[in-house]
PDB file of C-alpha atoms in Angstrom:
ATOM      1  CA  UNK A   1     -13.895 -18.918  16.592  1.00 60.00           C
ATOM      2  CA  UNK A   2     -16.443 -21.425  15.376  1.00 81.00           C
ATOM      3  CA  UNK A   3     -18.265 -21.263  11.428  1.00 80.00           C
ATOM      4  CA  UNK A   4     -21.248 -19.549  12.382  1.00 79.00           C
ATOM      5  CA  UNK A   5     -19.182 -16.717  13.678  1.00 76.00           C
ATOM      6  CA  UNK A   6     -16.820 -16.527  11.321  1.00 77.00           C
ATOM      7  CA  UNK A   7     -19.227 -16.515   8.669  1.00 75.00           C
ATOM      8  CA  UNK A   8     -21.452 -13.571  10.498  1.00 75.00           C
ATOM      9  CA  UNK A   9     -18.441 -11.579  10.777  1.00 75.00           C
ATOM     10  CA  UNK A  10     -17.794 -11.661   7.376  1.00 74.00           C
ATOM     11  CA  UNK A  11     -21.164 -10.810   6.723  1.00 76.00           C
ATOM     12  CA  UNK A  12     -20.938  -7.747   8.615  1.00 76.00           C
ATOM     13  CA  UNK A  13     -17.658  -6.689   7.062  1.00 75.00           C
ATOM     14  CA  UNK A  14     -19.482  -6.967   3.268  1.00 69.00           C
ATOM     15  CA  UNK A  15     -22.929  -5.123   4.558  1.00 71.00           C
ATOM     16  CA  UNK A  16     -20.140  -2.459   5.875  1.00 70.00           C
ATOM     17  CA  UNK A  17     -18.118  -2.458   2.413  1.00 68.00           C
ATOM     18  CA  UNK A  18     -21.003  -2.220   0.395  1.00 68.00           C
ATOM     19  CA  UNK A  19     -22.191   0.589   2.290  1.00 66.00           C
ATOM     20  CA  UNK A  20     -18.973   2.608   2.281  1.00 62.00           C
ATOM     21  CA  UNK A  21     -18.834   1.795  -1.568  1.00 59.00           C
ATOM     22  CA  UNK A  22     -22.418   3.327  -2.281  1.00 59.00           C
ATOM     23  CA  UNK A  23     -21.753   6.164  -0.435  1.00 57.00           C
ATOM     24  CA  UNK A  24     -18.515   6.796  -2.127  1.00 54.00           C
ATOM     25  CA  UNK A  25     -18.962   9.681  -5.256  1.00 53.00           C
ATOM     26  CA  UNK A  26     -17.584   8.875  -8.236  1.00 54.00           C
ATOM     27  CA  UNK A  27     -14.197  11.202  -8.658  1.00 56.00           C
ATOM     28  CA  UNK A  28     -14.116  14.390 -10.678  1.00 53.00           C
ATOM     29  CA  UNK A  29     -10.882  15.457 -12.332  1.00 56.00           C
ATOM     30  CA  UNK A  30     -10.398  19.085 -12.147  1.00 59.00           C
ATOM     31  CA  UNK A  31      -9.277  20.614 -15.485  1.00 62.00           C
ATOM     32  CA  UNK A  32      -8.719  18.255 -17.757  1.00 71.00           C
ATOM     33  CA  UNK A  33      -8.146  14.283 -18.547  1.00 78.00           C
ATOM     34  CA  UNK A  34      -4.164  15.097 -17.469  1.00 83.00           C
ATOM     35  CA  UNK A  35      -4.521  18.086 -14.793  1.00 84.00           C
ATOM     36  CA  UNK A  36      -1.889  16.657 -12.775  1.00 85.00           C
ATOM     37  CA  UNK A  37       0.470  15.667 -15.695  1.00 85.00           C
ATOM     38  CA  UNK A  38      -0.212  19.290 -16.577  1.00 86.00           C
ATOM     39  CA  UNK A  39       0.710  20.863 -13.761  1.00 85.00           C
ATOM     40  CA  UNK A  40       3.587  18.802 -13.022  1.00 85.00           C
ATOM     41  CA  UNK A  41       5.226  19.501 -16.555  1.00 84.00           C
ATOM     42  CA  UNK A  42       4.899  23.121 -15.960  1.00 86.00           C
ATOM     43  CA  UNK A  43       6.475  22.804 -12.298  1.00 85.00           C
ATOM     44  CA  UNK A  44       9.316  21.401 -14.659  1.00 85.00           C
ATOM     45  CA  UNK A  45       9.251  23.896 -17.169  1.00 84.00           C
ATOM     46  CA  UNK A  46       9.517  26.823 -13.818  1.00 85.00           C
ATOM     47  CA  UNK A  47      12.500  24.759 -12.740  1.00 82.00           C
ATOM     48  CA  UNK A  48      14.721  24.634 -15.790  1.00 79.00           C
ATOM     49  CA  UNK A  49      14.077  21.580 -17.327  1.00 72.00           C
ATOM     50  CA  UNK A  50      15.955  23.112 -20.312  1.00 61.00           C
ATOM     51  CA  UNK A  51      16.448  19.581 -22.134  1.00 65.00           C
ATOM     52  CA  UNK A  52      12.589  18.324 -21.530  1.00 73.00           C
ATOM     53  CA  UNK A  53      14.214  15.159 -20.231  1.00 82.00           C
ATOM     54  CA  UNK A  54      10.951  15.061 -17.548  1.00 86.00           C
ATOM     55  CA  UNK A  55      10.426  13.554 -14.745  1.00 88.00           C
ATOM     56  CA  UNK A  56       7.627  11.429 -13.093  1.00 90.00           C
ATOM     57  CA  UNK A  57       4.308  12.290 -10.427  1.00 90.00           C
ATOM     58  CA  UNK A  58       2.232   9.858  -8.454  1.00 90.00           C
ATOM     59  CA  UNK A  59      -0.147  10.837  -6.043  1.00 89.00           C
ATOM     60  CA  UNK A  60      -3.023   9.437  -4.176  1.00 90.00           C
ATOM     61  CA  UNK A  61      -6.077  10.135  -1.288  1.00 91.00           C
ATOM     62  CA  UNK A  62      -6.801   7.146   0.253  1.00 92.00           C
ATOM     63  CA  UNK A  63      -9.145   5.698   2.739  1.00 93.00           C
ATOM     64  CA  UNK A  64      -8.663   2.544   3.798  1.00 93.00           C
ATOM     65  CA  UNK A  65     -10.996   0.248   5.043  1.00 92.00           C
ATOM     66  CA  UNK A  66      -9.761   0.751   8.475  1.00 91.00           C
ATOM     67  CA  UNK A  67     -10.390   4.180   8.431  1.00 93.00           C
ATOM     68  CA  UNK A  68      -6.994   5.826   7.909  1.00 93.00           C
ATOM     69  CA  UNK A  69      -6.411   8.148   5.745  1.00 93.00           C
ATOM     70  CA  UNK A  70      -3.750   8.928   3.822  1.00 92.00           C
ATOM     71  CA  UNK A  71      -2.686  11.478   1.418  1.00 91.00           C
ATOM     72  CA  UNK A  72       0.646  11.479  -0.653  1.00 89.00           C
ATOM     73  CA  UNK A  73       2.559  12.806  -3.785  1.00 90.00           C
ATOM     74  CA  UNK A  74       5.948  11.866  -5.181  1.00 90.00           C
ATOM     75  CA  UNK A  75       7.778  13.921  -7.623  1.00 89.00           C
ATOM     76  CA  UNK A  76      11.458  12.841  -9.427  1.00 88.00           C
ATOM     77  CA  UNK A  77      13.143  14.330 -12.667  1.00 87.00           C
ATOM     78  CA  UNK A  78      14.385  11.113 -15.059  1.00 88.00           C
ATOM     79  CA  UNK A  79      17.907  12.302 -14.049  1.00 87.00           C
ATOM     80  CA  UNK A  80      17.903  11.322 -10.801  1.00 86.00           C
ATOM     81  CA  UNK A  81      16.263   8.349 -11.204  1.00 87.00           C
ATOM     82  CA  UNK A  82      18.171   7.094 -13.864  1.00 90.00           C
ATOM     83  CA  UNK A  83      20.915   7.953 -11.945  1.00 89.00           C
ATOM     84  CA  UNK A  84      23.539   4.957 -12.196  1.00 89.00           C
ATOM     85  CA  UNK A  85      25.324   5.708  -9.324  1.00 86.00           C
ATOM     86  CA  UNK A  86      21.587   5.157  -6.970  1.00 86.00           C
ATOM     87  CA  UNK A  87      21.874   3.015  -4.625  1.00 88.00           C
ATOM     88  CA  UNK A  88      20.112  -0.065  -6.880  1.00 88.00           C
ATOM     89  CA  UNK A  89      20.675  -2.676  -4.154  1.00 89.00           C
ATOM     90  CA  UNK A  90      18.322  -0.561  -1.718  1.00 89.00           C
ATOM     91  CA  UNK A  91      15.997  -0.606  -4.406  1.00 89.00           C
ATOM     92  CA  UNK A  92      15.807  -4.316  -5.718  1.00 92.00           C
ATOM     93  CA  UNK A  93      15.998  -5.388  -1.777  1.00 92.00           C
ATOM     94  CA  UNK A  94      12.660  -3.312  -1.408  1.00 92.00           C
ATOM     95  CA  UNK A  95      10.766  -4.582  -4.746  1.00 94.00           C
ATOM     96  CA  UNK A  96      12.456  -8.344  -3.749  1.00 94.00           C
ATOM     97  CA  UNK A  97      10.343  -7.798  -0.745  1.00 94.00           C
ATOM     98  CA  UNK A  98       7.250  -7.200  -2.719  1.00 95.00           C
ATOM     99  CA  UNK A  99       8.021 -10.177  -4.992  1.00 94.00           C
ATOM    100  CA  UNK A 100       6.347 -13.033  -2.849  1.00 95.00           C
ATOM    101  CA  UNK A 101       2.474 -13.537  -3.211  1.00 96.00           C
ATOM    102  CA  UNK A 102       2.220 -14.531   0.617  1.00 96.00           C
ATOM    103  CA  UNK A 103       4.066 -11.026   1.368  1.00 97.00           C
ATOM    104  CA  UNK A 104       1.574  -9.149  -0.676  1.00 96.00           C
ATOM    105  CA  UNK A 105      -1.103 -10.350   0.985  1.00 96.00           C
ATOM    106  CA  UNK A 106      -0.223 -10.079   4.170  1.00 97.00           C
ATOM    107  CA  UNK A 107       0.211  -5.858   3.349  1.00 97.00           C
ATOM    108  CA  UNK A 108      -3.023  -6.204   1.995  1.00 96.00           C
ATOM    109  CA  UNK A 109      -4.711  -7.898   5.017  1.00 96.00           C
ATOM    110  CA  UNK A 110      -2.555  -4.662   7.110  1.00 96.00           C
ATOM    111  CA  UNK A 111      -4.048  -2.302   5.164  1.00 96.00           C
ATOM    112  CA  UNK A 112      -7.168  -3.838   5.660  1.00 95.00           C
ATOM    113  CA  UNK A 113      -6.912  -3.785   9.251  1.00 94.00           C
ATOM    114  CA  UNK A 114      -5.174  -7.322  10.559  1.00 94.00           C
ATOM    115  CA  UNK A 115      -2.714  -5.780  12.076  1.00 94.00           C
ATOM    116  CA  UNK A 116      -1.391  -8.587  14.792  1.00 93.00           C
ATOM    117  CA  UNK A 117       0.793 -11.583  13.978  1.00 91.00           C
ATOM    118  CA  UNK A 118      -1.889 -13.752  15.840  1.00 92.00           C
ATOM    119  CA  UNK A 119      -4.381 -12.643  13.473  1.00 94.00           C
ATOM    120  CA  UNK A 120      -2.333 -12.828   9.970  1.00 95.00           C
ATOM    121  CA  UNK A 121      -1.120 -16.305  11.248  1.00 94.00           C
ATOM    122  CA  UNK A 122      -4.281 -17.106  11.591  1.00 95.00           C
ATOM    123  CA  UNK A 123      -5.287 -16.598   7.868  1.00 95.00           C
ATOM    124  CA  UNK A 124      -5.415 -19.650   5.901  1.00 94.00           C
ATOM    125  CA  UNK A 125      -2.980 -20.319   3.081  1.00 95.00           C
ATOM    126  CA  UNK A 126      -0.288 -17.995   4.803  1.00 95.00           C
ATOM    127  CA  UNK A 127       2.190 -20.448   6.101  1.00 94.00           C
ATOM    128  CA  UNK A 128       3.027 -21.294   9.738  1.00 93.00           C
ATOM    129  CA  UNK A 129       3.788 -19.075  12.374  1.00 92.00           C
ATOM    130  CA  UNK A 130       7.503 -19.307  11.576  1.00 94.00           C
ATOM    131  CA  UNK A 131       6.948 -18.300   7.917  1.00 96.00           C
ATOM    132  CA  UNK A 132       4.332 -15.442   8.593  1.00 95.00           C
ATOM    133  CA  UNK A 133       7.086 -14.159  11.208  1.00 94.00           C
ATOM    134  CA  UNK A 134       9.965 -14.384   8.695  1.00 96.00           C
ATOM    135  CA  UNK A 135       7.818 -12.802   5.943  1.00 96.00           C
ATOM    136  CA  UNK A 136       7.500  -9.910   8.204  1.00 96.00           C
ATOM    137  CA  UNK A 137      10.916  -9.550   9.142  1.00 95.00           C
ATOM    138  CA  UNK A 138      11.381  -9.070   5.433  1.00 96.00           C
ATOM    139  CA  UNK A 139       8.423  -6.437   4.956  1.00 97.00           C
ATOM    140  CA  UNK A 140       9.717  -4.668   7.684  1.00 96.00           C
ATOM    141  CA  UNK A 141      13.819  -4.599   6.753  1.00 95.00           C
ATOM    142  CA  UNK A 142      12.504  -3.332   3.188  1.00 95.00           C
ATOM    143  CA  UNK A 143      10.623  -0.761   5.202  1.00 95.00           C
ATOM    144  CA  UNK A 144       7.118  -1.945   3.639  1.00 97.00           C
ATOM    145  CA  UNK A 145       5.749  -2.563   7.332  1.00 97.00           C
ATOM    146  CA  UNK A 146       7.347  -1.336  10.795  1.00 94.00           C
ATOM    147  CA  UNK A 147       5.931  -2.803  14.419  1.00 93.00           C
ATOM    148  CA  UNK A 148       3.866  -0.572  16.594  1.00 89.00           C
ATOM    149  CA  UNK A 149       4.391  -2.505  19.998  1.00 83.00           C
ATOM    150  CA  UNK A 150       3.043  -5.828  21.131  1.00 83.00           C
ATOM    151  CA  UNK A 151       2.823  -7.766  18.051  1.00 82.00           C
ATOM    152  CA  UNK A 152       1.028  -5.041  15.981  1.00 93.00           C
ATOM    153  CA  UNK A 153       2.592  -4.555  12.349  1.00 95.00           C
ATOM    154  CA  UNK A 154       1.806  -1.884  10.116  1.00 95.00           C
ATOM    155  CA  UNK A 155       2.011   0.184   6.989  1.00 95.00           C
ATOM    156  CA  UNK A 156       4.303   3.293   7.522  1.00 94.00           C
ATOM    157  CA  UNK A 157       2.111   6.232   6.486  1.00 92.00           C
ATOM    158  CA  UNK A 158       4.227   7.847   4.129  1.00 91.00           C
ATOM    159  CA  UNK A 159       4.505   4.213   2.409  1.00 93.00           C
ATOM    160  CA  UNK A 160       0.983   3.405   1.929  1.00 93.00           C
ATOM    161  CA  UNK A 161      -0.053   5.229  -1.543  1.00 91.00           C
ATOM    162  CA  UNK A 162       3.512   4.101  -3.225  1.00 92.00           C
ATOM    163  CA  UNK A 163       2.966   0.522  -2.076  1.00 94.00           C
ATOM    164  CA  UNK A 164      -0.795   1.097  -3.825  1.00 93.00           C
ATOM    165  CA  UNK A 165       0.517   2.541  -6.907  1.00 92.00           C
ATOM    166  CA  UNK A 166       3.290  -0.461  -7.211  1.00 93.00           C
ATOM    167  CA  UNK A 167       0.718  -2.826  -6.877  1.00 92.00           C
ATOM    168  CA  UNK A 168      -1.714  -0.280  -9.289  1.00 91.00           C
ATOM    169  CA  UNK A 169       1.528  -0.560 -11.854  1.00 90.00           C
ATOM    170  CA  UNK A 170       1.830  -4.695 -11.239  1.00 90.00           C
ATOM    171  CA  UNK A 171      -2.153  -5.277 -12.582  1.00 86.00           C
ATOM    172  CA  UNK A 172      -2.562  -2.131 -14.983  1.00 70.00           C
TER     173      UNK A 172
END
């Protein structure tokens, strides 16, 4: 693909952001700065949590800017997980996966729709071929990305909003 078209492709993609961002409202909480923290404590409270020990929530709605949409919620008491006898190799193998700046952007360019190993080798500052395939291979053993038939890679739905709320967690 030669400059010209690159560059008008990339000027349709921004007209198209922009657009989708001014048409966006802005979100409303219902009942209160905390309503989910509230409810969640009093789904606690219903379910014995005699010793208040707690637990934690994350949810999310997204869009992304392919078009998918996704809608998640997670619920754990503290108990289980700081459970000592979790499996805490499954665990650091998945956040080790997350732990490489080329992996994190190539989920990011997923999400955003480069969903091919043609087209994510293709992106500058990712590596060769070789590296983009091993960094994949990795993604996809941590369960971060799983392969949808002829090359195509992507984000398993019920992965998207935690992998958004790590990455929310990493910058906040």
């Amino acid at each position: 693909m030669e400059l010209e078209d690159r560059v008008a492709a990339l000027e349709r993609r921004l007209v198209a952001l922009e657009a989708r961002a001014d048409a966006r409202p802005e979100p409303v909480p219902t009942g209160g700065d905390f309503w989910a923290l509230e409810g969640w404590k009093a789904r606690l409270a219903e379910a014995g949590d005699a010793g208040g020990a707690g637990g934690v929530l994350f949810t999310g709605a997204v869009t992304l800017p392919t078009g998918e949409r996704y809608e998640w919620q997670q619920a754990a008491v503290t108990e289980d997980v700081l459970d000592p006898g979790a499996d805490a190799g499954r665990t650091a193998d998945s956040l080790a996966a997350l732990g490489n700046p080329v992996r994190l952007r190539l989920l990011r360019e997923i999400l955003a729709g480069r969903r091919t190993a043609a087209e994510l080798t293709a992106l500058d500052g990712v590596g060769t071929s070789g590296q983009v395939y091993h960094h994949l291979r990795q993604l996809t053993a941590a369960g971060w990305l799983h392969t949808t038939g002829r090359g195509r890679h992507e984000v398993p739905a019920g992965r998207v909003v935690p992998l958004l709320v790590l990455l929310s967690a990493a910058i906040a």
